[in-house]
Amino acid sequence: MYVVLLSLFVAMALVQVVRPQLLWRLNRPLQKPFVKDYDATEPTRAGYTMTRVVGVVVLIAAVAMLITSL
């Protein structure tokens, strides 16, 4: 179970690093009750860069934990 959870973290972190816009678009339905204009809430270039940086950190941590668990 631990390996499956870490594998999901690795997959999500890869998506976060490669295509952070995809995650934002997938989360749009969750914003529906709170946001009237979706385009006004889209992150800026700096926001997407920060998302990628966090994704790299999570990816490194998840891969390290996955390697040590195997």
N, CA, C and O atoms as a CHARMM CRD file, in Angstrom:
* protein
*
  280
    1    1 MET  N      0.82800  -1.19400   0.00000 PROA 1      0.00000
    2    1 MET  CA     0.00000   0.00000   0.00000 PROA 1      0.00000
    3    1 MET  C      0.87000   1.25400   0.00000 PROA 1      0.00000
    4    1 MET  O      0.55500   2.24600  -0.65800 PROA 1      0.00000
    5    2 TYR  N      1.96000   1.19100   0.74400 PROA 2      0.00000
    6    2 TYR  CA     2.88800   2.31700   0.84100 PROA 2      0.00000
    7    2 TYR  C      3.49400   2.64700  -0.51600 PROA 2      0.00000
    8    2 TYR  O      3.63700   3.81700  -0.87000 PROA 2      0.00000
    9    3 VAL  N      3.84700   1.62400  -1.26700 PROA 3      0.00000
   10    3 VAL  CA     4.44700   1.80400  -2.59500 PROA 3      0.00000
   11    3 VAL  C      3.41900   2.39800  -3.55700 PROA 3      0.00000
   12    3 VAL  O      3.76000   3.24900  -4.37800 PROA 3      0.00000
   13    4 VAL  N      2.17300   1.95900  -3.46300 PROA 4      0.00000
   14    4 VAL  CA     1.12300   2.49400  -4.33100 PROA 4      0.00000
   15    4 VAL  C      0.89700   3.97600  -4.05300 PROA 4      0.00000
   16    4 VAL  O      0.77200   4.77100  -4.98400 PROA 4      0.00000
   17    5 LEU  N      0.84600   4.34300  -2.79500 PROA 5      0.00000
   18    5 LEU  CA     0.65300   5.74400  -2.41600 PROA 5      0.00000
   19    5 LEU  C      1.82000   6.61000  -2.89600 PROA 5      0.00000
   20    5 LEU  O      1.60800   7.70000  -3.42700 PROA 5      0.00000
   21    6 LEU  N      3.03200   6.13300  -2.71300 PROA 6      0.00000
   22    6 LEU  CA     4.18600   6.87600  -3.19700 PROA 6      0.00000
   23    6 LEU  C      4.20400   6.97300  -4.71900 PROA 6      0.00000
   24    6 LEU  O      4.62100   7.98800  -5.27600 PROA 6      0.00000
   25    7 SER  N      3.75800   5.93200  -5.37700 PROA 7      0.00000
   26    7 SER  CA     3.68100   5.97600  -6.84500 PROA 7      0.00000
   27    7 SER  C      2.66800   7.01700  -7.30800 PROA 7      0.00000
   28    7 SER  O      2.89800   7.70000  -8.30700 PROA 7      0.00000
   29    8 LEU  N      1.55900   7.14500  -6.60000 PROA 8      0.00000
   30    8 LEU  CA     0.59200   8.19400  -6.92100 PROA 8      0.00000
   31    8 LEU  C      1.18500   9.58400  -6.70400 PROA 8      0.00000
   32    8 LEU  O      0.95200  10.49300  -7.50100 PROA 8      0.00000
   33    9 PHE  N      1.95000   9.74800  -5.62800 PROA 9      0.00000
   34    9 PHE  CA     2.62300  11.02900  -5.38900 PROA 9      0.00000
   35    9 PHE  C      3.60200  11.35100  -6.51300 PROA 9      0.00000
   36    9 PHE  O      3.68900  12.49800  -6.95400 PROA 9      0.00000
   37   10 VAL  N      4.33100  10.35400  -6.97200 PROA 10     0.00000
   38   10 VAL  CA     5.28000  10.56500  -8.06800 PROA 10     0.00000
   39   10 VAL  C      4.53200  10.98000  -9.33400 PROA 10     0.00000
   40   10 VAL  O      4.95500  11.90200 -10.03100 PROA 10     0.00000
   41   11 ALA  N      3.43900  10.31200  -9.62700 PROA 11     0.00000
   42   11 ALA  CA     2.66500  10.64600 -10.82700 PROA 11     0.00000
   43   11 ALA  C      2.09600  12.06400 -10.74800 PROA 11     0.00000
   44   11 ALA  O      2.16800  12.81400 -11.72100 PROA 11     0.00000
   45   12 MET  N      1.53800  12.43100  -9.60900 PROA 12     0.00000
   46   12 MET  CA     0.98400  13.77300  -9.44600 PROA 12     0.00000
   47   12 MET  C      2.08100  14.83400  -9.50900 PROA 12     0.00000
   48   12 MET  O      1.87600  15.90200 -10.08400 PROA 12     0.00000
   49   13 ALA  N      3.22500  14.55100  -8.93200 PROA 13     0.00000
   50   13 ALA  CA     4.33100  15.50700  -8.97800 PROA 13     0.00000
   51   13 ALA  C      4.84400  15.67700 -10.39900 PROA 13     0.00000
   52   13 ALA  O      5.20500  16.78400 -10.80000 PROA 13     0.00000
   53   14 LEU  N      4.87900  14.59300 -11.16300 PROA 14     0.00000
   54   14 LEU  CA     5.29500  14.70000 -12.56500 PROA 14     0.00000
   55   14 LEU  C      4.33900  15.58100 -13.35900 PROA 14     0.00000
   56   14 LEU  O      4.77100  16.41000 -14.16100 PROA 14     0.00000
   57   15 VAL  N      3.04800  15.40300 -13.13500 PROA 15     0.00000
   58   15 VAL  CA     2.06600  16.25200 -13.80800 PROA 15     0.00000
   59   15 VAL  C      2.23900  17.69800 -13.36600 PROA 15     0.00000
   60   15 VAL  O      2.14400  18.61200 -14.18500 PROA 15     0.00000
   61   16 GLN  N      2.49100  17.90800 -12.09600 PROA 16     0.00000
   62   16 GLN  CA     2.67700  19.25400 -11.55600 PROA 16     0.00000
   63   16 GLN  C      3.89500  19.92800 -12.15500 PROA 16     0.00000
   64   16 GLN  O      3.88700  21.14200 -12.36300 PROA 16     0.00000
   65   17 VAL  N      4.93700  19.17000 -12.43700 PROA 17     0.00000
   66   17 VAL  CA     6.15000  19.73900 -13.01900 PROA 17     0.00000
   67   17 VAL  C      5.97500  19.96700 -14.52000 PROA 17     0.00000
   68   17 VAL  O      6.36800  21.01200 -15.03700 PROA 17     0.00000
   69   18 VAL  N      5.39500  19.00700 -15.21100 PROA 18     0.00000
   70   18 VAL  CA     5.30100  19.07500 -16.67100 PROA 18     0.00000
   71   18 VAL  C      4.14000  19.96300 -17.12600 PROA 18     0.00000
   72   18 VAL  O      4.32800  20.80000 -18.00800 PROA 18     0.00000
   73   19 ARG  N      2.95600  19.80400 -16.55300 PROA 19     0.00000
   74   19 ARG  CA     1.77000  20.54200 -16.99000 PROA 19     0.00000
   75   19 ARG  C      0.96500  21.06900 -15.80400 PROA 19     0.00000
   76   19 ARG  O     -0.09800  20.52200 -15.51200 PROA 19     0.00000
   77   20 PRO  N      1.42500  22.10200 -15.11600 PROA 20     0.00000
   78   20 PRO  CA     0.65600  22.60800 -13.97000 PROA 20     0.00000
   79   20 PRO  C     -0.70100  23.18700 -14.38000 PROA 20     0.00000
   80   20 PRO  O     -1.62300  23.22800 -13.56600 PROA 20     0.00000
   81   21 GLN  N     -0.83100  23.63400 -15.63400 PROA 21     0.00000
   82   21 GLN  CA    -2.11100  24.16100 -16.11200 PROA 21     0.00000
   83   21 GLN  C     -3.18100  23.07600 -16.10400 PROA 21     0.00000
   84   21 GLN  O     -4.35700  23.36100 -15.87800 PROA 21     0.00000
   85   22 LEU  N     -2.77200  21.82900 -16.35300 PROA 22     0.00000
   86   22 LEU  CA    -3.71300  20.71500 -16.35200 PROA 22     0.00000
   87   22 LEU  C     -4.33100  20.53200 -14.96900 PROA 22     0.00000
   88   22 LEU  O     -5.53600  20.30400 -14.85700 PROA 22     0.00000
   89   23 LEU  N     -3.53800  20.62600 -13.93900 PROA 23     0.00000
   90   23 LEU  CA    -4.06400  20.49400 -12.57900 PROA 23     0.00000
   91   23 LEU  C     -5.03300  21.62300 -12.25900 PROA 23     0.00000
   92   23 LEU  O     -6.05300  21.41100 -11.60300 PROA 23     0.00000
   93   24 TRP  N     -4.70700  22.82800 -12.72600 PROA 24     0.00000
   94   24 TRP  CA    -5.59000  23.95900 -12.47700 PROA 24     0.00000
   95   24 TRP  C     -6.93600  23.74100 -13.17800 PROA 24     0.00000
   96   24 TRP  O     -7.99000  24.02200 -12.60700 PROA 24     0.00000
   97   25 ARG  N     -6.89500  23.24300 -14.40500 PROA 25     0.00000
   98   25 ARG  CA    -8.13900  22.99900 -15.14800 PROA 25     0.00000
   99   25 ARG  C     -8.95000  21.87400 -14.52000 PROA 25     0.00000
  100   25 ARG  O    -10.18000  21.93000 -14.51200 PROA 25     0.00000
  101   26 LEU  N     -8.27600  20.85200 -13.99500 PROA 26     0.00000
  102   26 LEU  CA    -8.99600  19.75900 -13.34300 PROA 26     0.00000
  103   26 LEU  C     -9.67400  20.21300 -12.05300 PROA 26     0.00000
  104   26 LEU  O    -10.69300  19.64800 -11.65800 PROA 26     0.00000
  105   27 ASN  N     -9.11800  21.22600 -11.39800 PROA 27     0.00000
  106   27 ASN  CA    -9.67400  21.72100 -10.14200 PROA 27     0.00000
  107   27 ASN  C    -10.75600  22.77600 -10.34400 PROA 27     0.00000
  108   27 ASN  O    -11.34400  23.24500  -9.36900 PROA 27     0.00000
  109   28 ARG  N    -11.03000  23.15700 -11.58900 PROA 28     0.00000
  110   28 ARG  CA   -12.04900  24.17300 -11.84900 PROA 28     0.00000
  111   28 ARG  C    -13.42000  23.81500 -11.27200 PROA 28     0.00000
  112   28 ARG  O    -14.06800  24.68900 -10.69600 PROA 28     0.00000
  113   29 PRO  N    -13.88600  22.58500 -11.39800 PROA 29     0.00000
  114   29 PRO  CA   -15.20700  22.27300 -10.82500 PROA 29     0.00000
  115   29 PRO  C    -15.26500  22.47700  -9.30500 PROA 29     0.00000
  116   29 PRO  O    -16.32500  22.78400  -8.76000 PROA 29     0.00000
  117   30 LEU  N    -14.13800  22.31000  -8.63100 PROA 30     0.00000
  118   30 LEU  CA   -14.12400  22.53400  -7.17900 PROA 30     0.00000
  119   30 LEU  C    -14.27000  24.01300  -6.83400 PROA 30     0.00000
  120   30 LEU  O    -14.69200  24.35900  -5.73000 PROA 30     0.00000
  121   31 GLN  N    -13.92000  24.88600  -7.78400 PROA 31     0.00000
  122   31 GLN  CA   -14.02300  26.32900  -7.56600 PROA 31     0.00000
  123   31 GLN  C    -15.43400  26.85300  -7.81600 PROA 31     0.00000
  124   31 GLN  O    -15.75800  27.96900  -7.41100 PROA 31     0.00000
  125   32 LYS  N    -16.27300  26.06400  -8.47700 PROA 32     0.00000
  126   32 LYS  CA   -17.57200  26.53900  -8.94500 PROA 32     0.00000
  127   32 LYS  C    -18.40400  27.25800  -7.88300 PROA 32     0.00000
  128   32 LYS  O    -18.94500  28.32400  -8.17700 PROA 32     0.00000
  129   33 PRO  N    -18.53300  26.73300  -6.67000 PROA 33     0.00000
  130   33 PRO  CA   -19.37300  27.44300  -5.69400 PROA 33     0.00000
  131   33 PRO  C    -18.75000  28.75200  -5.18800 PROA 33     0.00000
  132   33 PRO  O    -19.44900  29.57700  -4.59900 PROA 33     0.00000
  133   34 PHE  N    -17.45800  28.94900  -5.41000 PROA 34     0.00000
  134   34 PHE  CA   -16.77200  30.09300  -4.81900 PROA 34     0.00000
  135   34 PHE  C    -16.35400  31.15800  -5.82000 PROA 34     0.00000
  136   34 PHE  O    -16.12400  32.30400  -5.43200 PROA 34     0.00000
  137   35 VAL  N    -16.25100  30.81000  -7.09800 PROA 35     0.00000
  138   35 VAL  CA   -15.66700  31.70500  -8.09900 PROA 35     0.00000
  139   35 VAL  C    -16.66600  31.96800  -9.21600 PROA 35     0.00000
  140   35 VAL  O    -17.30300  31.04500  -9.72300 PROA 35     0.00000
  141   36 LYS  N    -16.79700  33.24400  -9.59800 PROA 36     0.00000
  142   36 LYS  CA   -17.67900  33.59200 -10.70900 PROA 36     0.00000
  143   36 LYS  C    -16.92800  33.61300 -12.03600 PROA 36     0.00000
  144   36 LYS  O    -17.48100  33.23700 -13.06900 PROA 36     0.00000
  145   37 ASP  N    -15.67400  34.05000 -12.01100 PROA 37     0.00000
  146   37 ASP  CA   -14.88500  34.15300 -13.23400 PROA 37     0.00000
  147   37 ASP  C    -13.62400  33.30400 -13.08200 PROA 37     0.00000
  148   37 ASP  O    -12.68400  33.69000 -12.38700 PROA 37     0.00000
  149   38 TYR  N    -13.61400  32.13700 -13.74400 PROA 38     0.00000
  150   38 TYR  CA   -12.49000  31.22300 -13.62800 PROA 38     0.00000
  151   38 TYR  C    -11.19100  31.82400 -14.16900 PROA 38     0.00000
  152   38 TYR  O    -10.11800  31.61600 -13.60300 PROA 38     0.00000
  153   39 ASP  N    -11.30200  32.56300 -15.26000 PROA 39     0.00000
  154   39 ASP  CA   -10.10000  33.12200 -15.86700 PROA 39     0.00000
  155   39 ASP  C     -9.42400  34.14600 -14.96200 PROA 39     0.00000
  156   39 ASP  O     -8.21200  34.34600 -15.04400 PROA 39     0.00000
  157   40 ALA  N    -10.19200  34.78600 -14.11100 PROA 40     0.00000
  158   40 ALA  CA    -9.61600  35.76700 -13.18900 PROA 40     0.00000
  159   40 ALA  C     -8.81200  35.09400 -12.07700 PROA 40     0.00000
  160   40 ALA  O     -7.98400  35.73800 -11.43300 PROA 40     0.00000
  161   41 THR  N     -9.05100  33.81300 -11.85100 PROA 41     0.00000
  162   41 THR  CA    -8.34700  33.11700 -10.77000 PROA 41     0.00000
  163   41 THR  C     -7.17600  32.28600 -11.26200 PROA 41     0.00000
  164   41 THR  O     -6.47800  31.66200 -10.46200 PROA 41     0.00000
  165   42 GLU  N     -6.95200  32.27100 -12.58100 PROA 42     0.00000
  166   42 GLU  CA    -5.83500  31.48300 -13.10100 PROA 42     0.00000
  167   42 GLU  C     -4.51200  32.06300 -12.62000 PROA 42     0.00000
  168   42 GLU  O     -4.32000  33.27800 -12.66000 PROA 42     0.00000
  169   43 PRO  N     -3.60000  31.21100 -12.16600 PROA 43     0.00000
  170   43 PRO  CA    -2.31000  31.69900 -11.67200 PROA 43     0.00000
  171   43 PRO  C     -1.49600  32.40100 -12.76600 PROA 43     0.00000
  172   43 PRO  O     -1.65700  32.12700 -13.95600 PROA 43     0.00000
  173   44 THR  N     -0.64000  33.29200 -12.34200 PROA 44     0.00000
  174   44 THR  CA     0.25800  33.98000 -13.26100 PROA 44     0.00000
  175   44 THR  C      1.42000  33.05800 -13.61700 PROA 44     0.00000
  176   44 THR  O      1.49200  31.92400 -13.14300 PROA 44     0.00000
  177   45 ARG  N      2.31200  33.54700 -14.44000 PROA 45     0.00000
  178   45 ARG  CA     3.50500  32.76700 -14.80400 PROA 45     0.00000
  179   45 ARG  C      4.33200  32.44600 -13.55800 PROA 45     0.00000
  180   45 ARG  O      4.86500  31.34400 -13.42200 PROA 45     0.00000
  181   46 ALA  N      4.43000  33.42200 -12.65200 PROA 46     0.00000
  182   46 ALA  CA     5.17700  33.18100 -11.40500 PROA 46     0.00000
  183   46 ALA  C      4.48500  32.12000 -10.54800 PROA 46     0.00000
  184   46 ALA  O      5.14600  31.32600  -9.87900 PROA 46     0.00000
  185   47 GLY  N      3.15300  32.11200 -10.57400 PROA 47     0.00000
  186   47 GLY  CA     2.41300  31.09700  -9.82400 PROA 47     0.00000
  187   47 GLY  C      2.65000  29.70100 -10.36600 PROA 47     0.00000
  188   47 GLY  O      2.81800  28.74700  -9.60700 PROA 47     0.00000
  189   48 TYR  N      2.66300  29.59100 -11.69600 PROA 48     0.00000
  190   48 TYR  CA     2.94700  28.29100 -12.29500 PROA 48     0.00000
  191   48 TYR  C      4.39300  27.87100 -12.04200 PROA 48     0.00000
  192   48 TYR  O      4.66700  26.68600 -11.85300 PROA 48     0.00000
  193   49 THR  N      5.30300  28.81500 -12.03800 PROA 49     0.00000
  194   49 THR  CA     6.70800  28.50000 -11.73700 PROA 49     0.00000
  195   49 THR  C      6.83900  27.97500 -10.31000 PROA 49     0.00000
  196   49 THR  O      7.56000  27.00900 -10.05800 PROA 49     0.00000
  197   50 MET  N      6.14500  28.61300  -9.38900 PROA 50     0.00000
  198   50 MET  CA     6.18800  28.16300  -7.99700 PROA 50     0.00000
  199   50 MET  C      5.57300  26.76700  -7.86800 PROA 50     0.00000
  200   50 MET  O      6.05100  25.94500  -7.08600 PROA 50     0.00000
  201   51 THR  N      4.52200  26.50400  -8.63000 PROA 51     0.00000
  202   51 THR  CA     3.90800  25.17600  -8.63500 PROA 51     0.00000
  203   51 THR  C      4.90100  24.13000  -9.12800 PROA 51     0.00000
  204   51 THR  O      4.97400  23.02900  -8.58300 PROA 51     0.00000
  205   52 ARG  N      5.66100  24.47700 -10.15600 PROA 52     0.00000
  206   52 ARG  CA     6.67000  23.54500 -10.67800 PROA 52     0.00000
  207   52 ARG  C      7.77200  23.30000  -9.65200 PROA 52     0.00000
  208   52 ARG  O      8.23000  22.16800  -9.49700 PROA 52     0.00000
  209   53 VAL  N      8.20000  24.34100  -8.95300 PROA 53     0.00000
  210   53 VAL  CA     9.25100  24.19400  -7.94100 PROA 53     0.00000
  211   53 VAL  C      8.78100  23.25900  -6.83100 PROA 53     0.00000
  212   53 VAL  O      9.51900  22.36900  -6.40800 PROA 53     0.00000
  213   54 VAL  N      7.56400  23.46000  -6.36700 PROA 54     0.00000
  214   54 VAL  CA     7.01500  22.58500  -5.32400 PROA 54     0.00000
  215   54 VAL  C      6.89300  21.15600  -5.85600 PROA 54     0.00000
  216   54 VAL  O      7.14900  20.19800  -5.12700 PROA 54     0.00000
  217   55 GLY  N      6.50400  21.01300  -7.11900 PROA 55     0.00000
  218   55 GLY  CA     6.40200  19.69300  -7.72900 PROA 55     0.00000
  219   55 GLY  C      7.73500  18.97200  -7.77800 PROA 55     0.00000
  220   55 GLY  O      7.80100  17.76400  -7.55400 PROA 55     0.00000
  221   56 VAL  N      8.80400  19.71300  -8.07100 PROA 56     0.00000
  222   56 VAL  CA    10.14700  19.10700  -8.10200 PROA 56     0.00000
  223   56 VAL  C     10.53800  18.63100  -6.71000 PROA 56     0.00000
  224   56 VAL  O     11.09700  17.54400  -6.56300 PROA 56     0.00000
  225   57 VAL  N     10.25300  19.42700  -5.69700 PROA 57     0.00000
  226   57 VAL  CA    10.58800  19.04800  -4.31600 PROA 57     0.00000
  227   57 VAL  C      9.80800  17.79100  -3.91200 PROA 57     0.00000
  228   57 VAL  O     10.37300  16.86400  -3.33200 PROA 57     0.00000
  229   58 VAL  N      8.51400  17.76600  -4.22100 PROA 58     0.00000
  230   58 VAL  CA     7.68900  16.59700  -3.88300 PROA 58     0.00000
  231   58 VAL  C      8.16300  15.37500  -4.66300 PROA 58     0.00000
  232   58 VAL  O      8.20800  14.26900  -4.12300 PROA 58     0.00000
  233   59 LEU  N      8.51300  15.57400  -5.92500 PROA 59     0.00000
  234   59 LEU  CA     8.99500  14.46700  -6.75600 PROA 59     0.00000
  235   59 LEU  C     10.27700  13.87200  -6.19100 PROA 59     0.00000
  236   59 LEU  O     10.40300  12.65000  -6.10200 PROA 59     0.00000
  237   60 ILE  N     11.21500  14.70300  -5.81400 PROA 60     0.00000
  238   60 ILE  CA    12.48100  14.22000  -5.24500 PROA 60     0.00000
  239   60 ILE  C     12.22700  13.46200  -3.94100 PROA 60     0.00000
  240   60 ILE  O     12.79500  12.39400  -3.71200 PROA 60     0.00000
  241   61 ALA  N     11.36700  14.02700  -3.09000 PROA 61     0.00000
  242   61 ALA  CA    11.08200  13.37200  -1.81000 PROA 61     0.00000
  243   61 ALA  C     10.36800  12.03600  -2.01900 PROA 61     0.00000
  244   61 ALA  O     10.70300  11.04400  -1.37000 PROA 61     0.00000
  245   62 ALA  N      9.40200  12.00800  -2.90900 PROA 62     0.00000
  246   62 ALA  CA     8.64200  10.77000  -3.13400 PROA 62     0.00000
  247   62 ALA  C      9.51400   9.69100  -3.76600 PROA 62     0.00000
  248   62 ALA  O      9.40700   8.52200  -3.39600 PROA 62     0.00000
  249   63 VAL  N     10.37300  10.05900  -4.70900 PROA 63     0.00000
  250   63 VAL  CA    11.26300   9.08100  -5.32400 PROA 63     0.00000
  251   63 VAL  C     12.26100   8.55800  -4.29500 PROA 63     0.00000
  252   63 VAL  O     12.55200   7.36200  -4.27100 PROA 63     0.00000
  253   64 ALA  N     12.78600   9.43400  -3.45100 PROA 64     0.00000
  254   64 ALA  CA    13.71700   9.00300  -2.41400 PROA 64     0.00000
  255   64 ALA  C     13.04900   8.02200  -1.45000 PROA 64     0.00000
  256   64 ALA  O     13.64500   7.00700  -1.08800 PROA 64     0.00000
  257   65 MET  N     11.82100   8.31700  -1.03600 PROA 65     0.00000
  258   65 MET  CA    11.11200   7.41200  -0.13700 PROA 65     0.00000
  259   65 MET  C     10.77800   6.09500  -0.82300 PROA 65     0.00000
  260   65 MET  O     10.82900   5.03000  -0.20800 PROA 65     0.00000
  261   66 LEU  N     10.43400   6.18000  -2.11500 PROA 66     0.00000
  262   66 LEU  CA    10.12400   4.96600  -2.88300 PROA 66     0.00000
  263   66 LEU  C     11.35200   4.08000  -3.00300 PROA 66     0.00000
  264   66 LEU  O     11.24800   2.86100  -2.86600 PROA 66     0.00000
  265   67 ILE  N     12.50000   4.66300  -3.25400 PROA 67     0.00000
  266   67 ILE  CA    13.73700   3.89100  -3.38600 PROA 67     0.00000
  267   67 ILE  C     14.12300   3.23700  -2.06000 PROA 67     0.00000
  268   67 ILE  O     14.53500   2.07800  -2.02900 PROA 67     0.00000
  269   68 THR  N     13.98900   3.98600  -0.97100 PROA 68     0.00000
  270   68 THR  CA    14.35700   3.41700   0.33800 PROA 68     0.00000
  271   68 THR  C     13.37500   2.33400   0.78700 PROA 68     0.00000
  272   68 THR  O     13.74600   1.43400   1.54000 PROA 68     0.00000
  273   69 SER  N     12.11500   2.41800   0.32300 PROA 69     0.00000
  274   69 SER  CA    11.14000   1.39600   0.73300 PROA 69     0.00000
  275   69 SER  C     11.30600   0.09700  -0.06700 PROA 69     0.00000
  276   69 SER  O     10.84600  -0.96200   0.35800 PROA 69     0.00000
  277   70 LEU  N     11.95700   0.18800  -1.20800 PROA 70     0.00000
  278   70 LEU  CA    12.14500  -1.02100  -2.01700 PROA 70     0.00000
  279   70 LEU  C     13.45300  -1.63600  -1.63000 PROA 70     0.00000
  280   70 LEU  O     13.83500  -2.67100  -2.17600 PROA 70     0.00000
